[in-house]
Amino acid sequence: MLLQPMPAVHMPKATDTPTRSRARHETRDIGRRARHPGTTHEAAEPAVDGGAGTASVGLEAQQEPAVTAMATRLRSDPSSDPTTGAELGSEVPRSNDLG
């Protein structure tokens, strides 16, 4: 089997003039990015529930003490230094595990 060389492929250069259609799309995309950098939508949408769009929860009077107790119980303790899963698998025990 005789291998043939690959045919030359035209690669556009920076100096090539873009087609009219491509130039129009590039201009439109540049304008869209300037108006909304980092977004993919054109306009903000109102909140589905008719609210302000911020995070909020409406509680009944009997639910509030339970939620407050749960928040207190789940509050993080920045001074704690619990043993992690990686440390459990290590061969060297941590100083606070020696007891």
Tab-separated table of C-alpha atoms in Angstrom:
chain	number	residue	atom	x	y	z
A	1	MET	CA	0.000	0.000	0.000
A	2	LEU	CA	1.422	3.334	-1.055
A	3	LEU	CA	0.773	6.257	1.284
A	4	GLN	CA	-0.136	9.547	-0.336
A	5	PRO	CA	0.794	12.901	1.213
A	6	MET	CA	-2.002	14.871	2.818
A	7	PRO	CA	-3.397	17.664	0.632
A	8	ALA	CA	-2.604	21.215	1.712
A	9	VAL	CA	-5.342	22.834	3.747
A	10	HIS	CA	-5.943	26.569	3.595
A	11	MET	CA	-5.635	28.023	7.085
A	12	PRO	CA	-6.964	31.569	7.397
A	13	LYS	CA	-4.399	34.157	8.387
A	14	ALA	CA	-4.931	37.183	10.569
A	15	THR	CA	-4.659	39.336	7.447
A	16	ASP	CA	-7.395	37.428	5.589
A	17	THR	CA	-10.563	39.453	5.112
A	18	PRO	CA	-13.476	37.804	6.937
A	19	THR	CA	-16.627	37.060	5.048
A	20	ARG	CA	-19.470	39.510	5.439
A	21	SER	CA	-21.532	37.040	7.464
A	22	ARG	CA	-18.690	36.158	9.832
A	23	ALA	CA	-17.823	39.835	10.355
A	24	ARG	CA	-21.450	40.645	11.203
A	25	HIS	CA	-21.646	37.816	13.770
A	26	GLU	CA	-18.310	38.744	15.357
A	27	THR	CA	-19.405	42.370	15.704
A	28	ARG	CA	-22.702	41.339	17.269
A	29	ASP	CA	-20.937	38.995	19.731
A	30	ILE	CA	-18.451	41.703	20.752
A	31	GLY	CA	-21.309	44.110	21.457
A	32	ARG	CA	-23.171	41.492	23.513
A	33	ARG	CA	-20.094	40.733	25.619
A	34	ALA	CA	-19.532	44.454	26.241
A	35	ARG	CA	-23.099	44.903	27.496
A	36	HIS	CA	-23.167	41.725	29.626
A	37	PRO	CA	-19.640	40.554	30.438
A	38	GLY	CA	-19.584	37.024	31.813
A	39	THR	CA	-23.294	36.348	31.287
A	40	THR	CA	-25.224	34.320	28.769
A	41	HIS	CA	-28.638	35.946	29.145
A	42	GLU	CA	-29.874	39.246	27.832
A	43	ALA	CA	-32.084	40.517	30.653
A	44	ALA	CA	-32.761	39.787	34.314
A	45	GLU	CA	-35.979	37.929	35.035
A	46	PRO	CA	-38.343	38.658	37.923
A	47	ALA	CA	-38.603	36.262	40.862
A	48	VAL	CA	-40.966	33.345	40.241
A	49	ASP	CA	-42.819	33.847	43.531
A	50	GLY	CA	-43.281	37.568	42.941
A	51	GLY	CA	-40.799	38.486	45.689
A	52	ALA	CA	-37.715	40.660	45.539
A	53	GLY	CA	-35.506	37.827	44.267
A	54	THR	CA	-33.417	37.576	47.431
A	55	ALA	CA	-33.234	34.507	49.668
A	56	SER	CA	-35.975	34.632	52.281
A	57	VAL	CA	-38.058	32.170	54.295
A	58	GLY	CA	-41.429	32.682	55.912
A	59	LEU	CA	-41.798	30.799	59.210
A	60	GLU	CA	-44.832	30.209	61.349
A	61	ALA	CA	-44.566	31.127	65.044
A	62	GLN	CA	-44.257	27.483	66.192
A	63	GLN	CA	-41.427	26.770	63.682
A	64	GLU	CA	-39.120	29.574	64.810
A	65	PRO	CA	-37.840	27.980	68.091
A	66	ALA	CA	-37.048	24.713	66.277
A	67	VAL	CA	-35.133	26.524	63.526
A	68	THR	CA	-33.216	28.602	66.080
A	69	ALA	CA	-32.277	25.450	68.047
A	70	MET	CA	-31.158	23.717	64.849
A	71	ALA	CA	-29.029	26.710	63.810
A	72	THR	CA	-27.380	26.736	67.246
A	73	ARG	CA	-26.705	22.983	67.129
A	74	LEU	CA	-25.227	23.144	63.609
A	75	ARG	CA	-23.118	26.275	64.173
A	76	SER	CA	-19.480	25.648	63.289
A	77	ASP	CA	-16.764	25.821	65.935
A	78	PRO	CA	-13.661	27.504	64.494
A	79	SER	CA	-11.543	26.354	67.466
A	80	SER	CA	-12.249	22.637	66.906
A	81	ASP	CA	-9.643	20.455	65.211
A	82	PRO	CA	-11.409	17.196	64.328
A	83	THR	CA	-9.599	14.210	62.848
A	84	THR	CA	-10.106	14.049	59.086
A	85	GLY	CA	-10.594	10.952	56.957
A	86	ALA	CA	-7.074	11.326	55.563
A	87	GLU	CA	-5.655	11.351	59.072
A	88	LEU	CA	-7.683	8.265	60.028
A	89	GLY	CA	-5.969	6.350	57.219
A	90	SER	CA	-2.474	7.560	58.057
A	91	GLU	CA	-0.069	5.473	60.113
A	92	VAL	CA	1.077	8.332	62.337
A	93	PRO	CA	-1.514	9.272	65.003
A	94	ARG	CA	-2.176	12.946	65.649
A	95	SER	CA	-1.156	14.472	68.972
A	96	ASN	CA	-4.784	15.060	70.060
A	97	ASP	CA	-5.638	11.378	69.394
A	98	LEU	CA	-3.034	10.026	71.842
A	99	GLY	CA	-5.094	10.924	74.919
